[in-house]
Amino acid sequence: MFMFFLIFSIERHRNQFGLNRSNQDIELTTIYIITPTYARANQIPEITRLAQTLMHVPNIHWLVVEDWSDKNPMIETILKKRGVQHTYLVGPRPPNQLKYPYAVNCHHAAFKWIRENAKSGVIFMADDDNVFDLRVFEQMRSTKNVSVWPVGGMFREELSSPVVKNGKVIDFLDGFRRQRKFALDWAAFAVSVQHFLSIPGATDPYRNGYEEDLFLQNLRFGLDDLEPKGNNCTEILAWHTRTTSKDYPSLNNMKKEPDYENTNLLKLYASMLTTARNKV
Amino acid sequence: MFMFFLIFSIERHRNQFGLNRSNQDIELTTIYIITPTYARANQIPEITRLAQTLMHVPNIHWLVVEDWSDKNPMIETILKKRGVQHTYLVGPRPPNQLKYPYAVNCHHAAFKWIRENAKSGVIFMADDDNVFDLRVFEQMRSTKNVSVWPVGGMFREELSSPVVKNGKVIDFLDGFRRQRKFALDWAAFAVSVQHFLSIPGATDPYRNGYEEDLFLQNLRFGLDDLEPKGNNCTEILAWHTRTTSKDYPSLNNMKKEPDYENTNLLKLYASMLTTARNKV
């Protein structure tokens, strides 16, 4: 009876989280989630929120990469407290690349780590301001070469999607189509680690708007390699969301406030300074 | 030995989520979380993301209130699938109140439900685009009358906070101070259900910018009733974030796209139509 209760407790606990965890967690394919990040007012809440999403996902290794020469101690604290397996890296842009998106160099630092440390699994690029339905992680886990799905929140259409016919990707619907072979956002695909490792040096180049396309071309994929997920690309499980925000807290405004001695404000200001540490 | 393994499994499972769940879940104070929401491009991702945060929090009852006369079937699906205990209500604004924030009428619908259904617990207003550190839920659970904490992402300072001296709230630091007695955002406080029920009719009035202040005044609180959380208001555990977005997906643009027969696009468009259902 006691044992029955224990088994019941485990099942109940599992169901509470709506997950299909199995006792074979250890055999699940590892997902390497790459998240570029940079100091700004929203950095702490957005990393907090993404960490709280990833806490639900078993067998991941979260590579958080700071676009700066040193790490943010507040980010390190969040990563440790949330209990998500992770590695926190830095990937500062070289001075001659500042006109390119911060993500590219962060990806390069993560790719270097993966080439040195991973043997198998799946690679997924997850920006810290995006939204991910938990099901997208479960679906990308079966990626053989490269899996794809629709992304909400893109362009005027609020949507970007592979066009799927008879189970095959035949084209792309995207607000920035141009001459791109793969008109996809980073949030729209995951790549097999084995395939990635099989092509030494494959990476995303510094070319605004063409990073994803050229990354997949460098990996020598054809349209036929794309594995549609999200019920044959009919469901949206990832959104490219953007938060409005000034880049950094306006500490100058804070300083104009009356000076409360022996109050909580000093410690609060100190924590805001950590977020703005490099840029004020 | 087998029993030892089972106990070990439960503990491991618990620790993976970084929670301090106890076997006395059933004795935990219930938190009634009120989330006003309305049809827009970001509605589905933001309710999805908040649901995935609340999945971590035991003993809550989530009151999601739609600012419209009928419910959104996609929201109902999300709420059911995530396994969070919830009630989905509607709280449409009367035609003569359209110049006021949608949240007020949604609050009123939720307050009515609480007065009819709850006996004890804590009330917390959680907008669907905000960010909540899981610790804020644990801390508000011990609310006697009304507990308060700092909120990030507010105004130029990126911060709004009670000013705390010797463990007591003596004032407020907020970008919109005016003559408000309680210069607080909804994300900054939680109120005891017992106290709320003890003052029949107490609610937030239609008065732009003064809803929180007058709600707390209607509950007859004084500064002395405020219980500072977040390590005496030195830590930020909630953020008032805002996403950039058009109100609704531009389905007109979609229709201009080439018409792909027998592809996934028809079903995808149909799901976007559900989100924009009332406003296109």
Coordinates of N, CA and C in Angstrom, one line a residue, chain A residues 150-151 159-162 173 232-236, chain B residues 251 254 263-273:
Chain A
P150 N 6.8 26.4 -38.3 CA 6.4 27.9 -38.4 C 6.8 28.7 -37.2
V151 N 7.0 30.0 -37.4 CA 7.3 30.9 -36.3 C 6.3 32.1 -36.3
L159 N 3.8 36.0 -39.1 CA 4.0 34.6 -39.4 C 5.2 34.4 -40.4
S160 N 5.9 33.3 -40.2 CA 6.9 32.9 -41.2 C 6.8 31.4 -41.2
S161 N 6.7 30.7 -42.4 CA 6.5 29.3 -42.3 C 7.1 28.6 -43.6
P162 N 7.6 27.4 -43.4 CA 7.9 26.5 -44.5 C 6.5 26.2 -45.2
L173 N 7.1 30.8 -46.8 CA 6.3 32.0 -46.8 C 7.0 32.9 -45.7
N232 N 3.1 18.9 -39.4 CA 3.3 19.3 -40.8 C 3.2 20.8 -41.0
C233 N 3.8 21.5 -40.0 CA 3.9 23.0 -40.1 C 2.5 23.6 -40.1
T234 N 1.5 23.0 -39.4 CA 0.2 23.7 -39.3 C 0.0 24.3 -37.9
E235 N 0.9 24.1 -37.0 CA 0.8 24.7 -35.6 C 2.0 25.6 -35.3
I236 N 1.7 26.7 -34.6 CA 2.8 27.6 -34.2 C 3.3 27.2 -32.8
Chain B
L251 N -4.0 39.9 -41.7 CA -4.4 38.8 -42.6 C -4.6 39.3 -44.0
M254 N -1.5 38.5 -45.8 CA -1.5 37.1 -46.1 C -2.2 36.7 -47.4
T263 N -1.5 22.7 -49.2 CA -0.4 22.9 -48.4 C -0.9 23.2 -46.9
N264 N 0.1 23.3 -46.1 CA -0.2 23.6 -44.6 C -0.8 25.0 -44.4
L265 N -0.6 25.9 -45.4 CA -0.9 27.3 -45.2 C -2.4 27.6 -44.8
L266 N -3.3 26.8 -45.3 CA -4.7 27.1 -45.1 C -5.0 26.9 -43.6
K267 N -4.4 25.8 -43.0 CA -4.7 25.5 -41.6 C -4.0 26.5 -40.7
L268 N -2.8 26.9 -41.1 CA -2.0 28.0 -40.4 C -2.8 29.3 -40.4
Y269 N -3.3 29.7 -41.5 CA -4.1 30.9 -41.6 C -5.4 30.8 -40.7
A270 N -6.0 29.6 -40.7 CA -7.2 29.4 -39.9 C -6.8 29.7 -38.4
S271 N -5.7 29.3 -38.0 CA -5.3 29.5 -36.6 C -5.1 30.9 -36.3
M272 N -4.5 31.6 -37.2 CA -4.3 33.1 -37.1 C -5.6 33.8 -37.0
L273 N -6.6 33.3 -37.8 CA -7.9 33.9 -37.8 C -8.6 33.8 -36.5

